[in-house]
Amino acid sequence: MTSHAGQTKDDNTMALIADAPLSRSDMAHGASVSGSTPTFGQIGAGLLASGGRRFAAWREYRRTLAELQALDDRALRDLSLSRGELRHVARMAAGL
């Protein structure tokens, strides 16, 4: 199906998508305005966002591990955990 301007419906849809504003999240994940290759700044922003998420997850892992290691053996037994499982449990809790 073509419009009176000689463009297809798909062309019109792509034009609307290309004109849509990008959010900071889109830009951080490497989206570009024109649909071409992302700019160096967009790539850098994506890497920083990814690195920030990884760092936050690592901090959560360290905090969770420290709290679990501070528990006495009886508390760990109550949670059905052994000391050998603490790192795994902390990794899962942090999403790593």
mmCIF file of C-alpha atoms in Angstrom:
data_model
loop_
_atom_site.group_PDB
_atom_site.id
_atom_site.type_symbol
_atom_site.label_atom_id
_atom_site.label_comp_id
_atom_site.label_asym_id
_atom_site.label_seq_id
_atom_site.Cartn_x
_atom_site.Cartn_y
_atom_site.Cartn_z
ATOM 1 C CA MET A 1 0.000 0.000 0.000
ATOM 2 C CA THR A 2 1.424 3.385 -0.961
ATOM 3 C CA SER A 3 0.454 6.802 0.280
ATOM 4 C CA HIS A 4 -0.257 9.724 -2.028
ATOM 5 C CA ALA A 5 3.328 10.940 -1.551
ATOM 6 C CA GLY A 6 4.713 7.735 -3.082
ATOM 7 C CA GLN A 7 5.945 6.314 0.246
ATOM 8 C CA THR A 8 4.905 2.922 1.537
ATOM 9 C CA LYS A 9 3.368 2.392 4.946
ATOM 10 C CA ASP A 10 6.691 0.896 6.099
ATOM 11 C CA ASP A 11 8.550 4.025 4.950
ATOM 12 C CA ASN A 12 6.152 6.192 6.960
ATOM 13 C CA THR A 13 6.605 3.991 10.048
ATOM 14 C CA MET A 14 10.396 4.143 9.760
ATOM 15 C CA ALA A 15 10.234 7.932 9.438
ATOM 16 C CA LEU A 16 8.199 8.143 12.646
ATOM 17 C CA ILE A 17 10.623 5.868 14.472
ATOM 18 C CA ALA A 18 13.618 7.886 13.256
ATOM 19 C CA ASP A 19 12.011 11.102 14.524
ATOM 20 C CA ALA A 20 11.222 9.671 17.966
ATOM 21 C CA PRO A 21 13.339 11.164 20.791
ATOM 22 C CA LEU A 22 15.783 8.887 22.572
ATOM 23 C CA SER A 23 15.847 8.510 26.331
ATOM 24 C CA ARG A 24 19.077 8.534 28.324
ATOM 25 C CA SER A 25 18.678 4.779 28.725
ATOM 26 C CA ASP A 26 18.471 4.347 24.933
ATOM 27 C CA MET A 27 21.594 6.432 24.477
ATOM 28 C CA ALA A 28 23.435 4.586 27.243
ATOM 29 C CA HIS A 29 22.749 1.317 25.462
ATOM 30 C CA GLY A 30 24.182 2.552 22.182
ATOM 31 C CA ALA A 31 21.023 3.602 20.318
ATOM 32 C CA SER A 32 21.572 6.270 17.729
ATOM 33 C CA VAL A 33 19.290 8.951 16.396
ATOM 34 C CA SER A 34 19.743 8.225 12.716
ATOM 35 C CA GLY A 35 19.840 4.443 13.006
ATOM 36 C CA SER A 36 23.486 4.426 11.924
ATOM 37 C CA THR A 37 26.485 3.221 13.865
ATOM 38 C CA PRO A 38 26.553 4.507 17.469
ATOM 39 C CA THR A 39 28.962 7.338 18.207
ATOM 40 C CA PHE A 40 32.015 6.972 20.400
ATOM 41 C CA GLY A 41 30.207 8.911 23.141
ATOM 42 C CA GLN A 42 27.225 6.557 23.024
ATOM 43 C CA ILE A 43 29.495 3.542 23.228
ATOM 44 C CA GLY A 44 31.373 5.116 26.140
ATOM 45 C CA ALA A 45 28.103 5.914 27.919
ATOM 46 C CA GLY A 46 26.957 2.318 27.447
ATOM 47 C CA LEU A 47 30.222 0.975 28.831
ATOM 48 C CA LEU A 48 30.034 3.299 31.833
ATOM 49 C CA ALA A 49 26.432 2.287 32.544
ATOM 50 C CA SER A 50 27.341 -1.389 32.264
ATOM 51 C CA GLY A 51 30.421 -0.921 34.455
ATOM 52 C CA GLY A 52 28.341 0.967 37.013
ATOM 53 C CA ARG A 53 25.805 -1.853 37.200
ATOM 54 C CA ARG A 54 28.575 -4.446 37.576
ATOM 55 C CA PHE A 55 30.238 -2.390 40.312
ATOM 56 C CA ALA A 56 26.928 -2.009 42.188
ATOM 57 C CA ALA A 57 26.337 -5.777 41.932
ATOM 58 C CA TRP A 58 29.863 -6.473 43.205
ATOM 59 C CA ARG A 59 29.285 -4.133 46.172
ATOM 60 C CA GLU A 60 25.998 -5.914 46.931
ATOM 61 C CA TYR A 61 27.827 -9.263 46.762
ATOM 62 C CA ARG A 62 30.533 -8.069 49.174
ATOM 63 C CA ARG A 63 27.946 -6.620 51.603
ATOM 64 C CA THR A 64 25.824 -9.796 51.522
ATOM 65 C CA LEU A 65 28.862 -12.039 51.951
ATOM 66 C CA ALA A 66 30.077 -10.006 54.938
ATOM 67 C CA GLU A 67 26.650 -10.225 56.596
ATOM 68 C CA LEU A 68 26.443 -13.973 56.036
ATOM 69 C CA GLN A 69 29.996 -14.531 57.295
ATOM 70 C CA ALA A 70 29.143 -12.585 60.453
ATOM 71 C CA LEU A 71 26.428 -15.118 61.361
ATOM 72 C CA ASP A 72 27.336 -17.837 63.832
ATOM 73 C CA ASP A 73 27.121 -21.519 62.909
ATOM 74 C CA ARG A 74 23.769 -21.964 64.652
ATOM 75 C CA ALA A 75 22.180 -19.124 62.654
ATOM 76 C CA LEU A 76 23.580 -20.599 59.447
ATOM 77 C CA ARG A 77 22.138 -24.016 60.360
ATOM 78 C CA ASP A 78 18.762 -22.352 60.958
ATOM 79 C CA LEU A 79 18.986 -21.021 57.396
ATOM 80 C CA SER A 80 20.079 -24.481 56.146
ATOM 81 C CA LEU A 81 23.401 -23.050 54.988
ATOM 82 C CA SER A 82 26.979 -24.148 55.459
ATOM 83 C CA ARG A 83 29.947 -21.803 55.406
ATOM 84 C CA GLY A 84 31.018 -23.339 52.100
ATOM 85 C CA GLU A 85 27.809 -22.133 50.437
ATOM 86 C CA LEU A 86 28.043 -18.495 51.492
ATOM 87 C CA ARG A 87 29.852 -17.194 48.400
ATOM 88 C CA HIS A 88 27.375 -18.889 46.107
ATOM 89 C CA VAL A 89 24.391 -17.531 48.049
ATOM 90 C CA ALA A 90 25.883 -14.021 48.039
ATOM 91 C CA ARG A 91 26.533 -14.219 44.267
ATOM 92 C CA MET A 92 22.949 -15.291 43.615
ATOM 93 C CA ALA A 93 21.582 -12.542 45.872
ATOM 94 C CA ALA A 94 23.624 -9.910 43.999
ATOM 95 C CA GLY A 95 22.613 -11.227 40.601
ATOM 96 C CA LEU A 96 26.125 -12.246 39.571
#
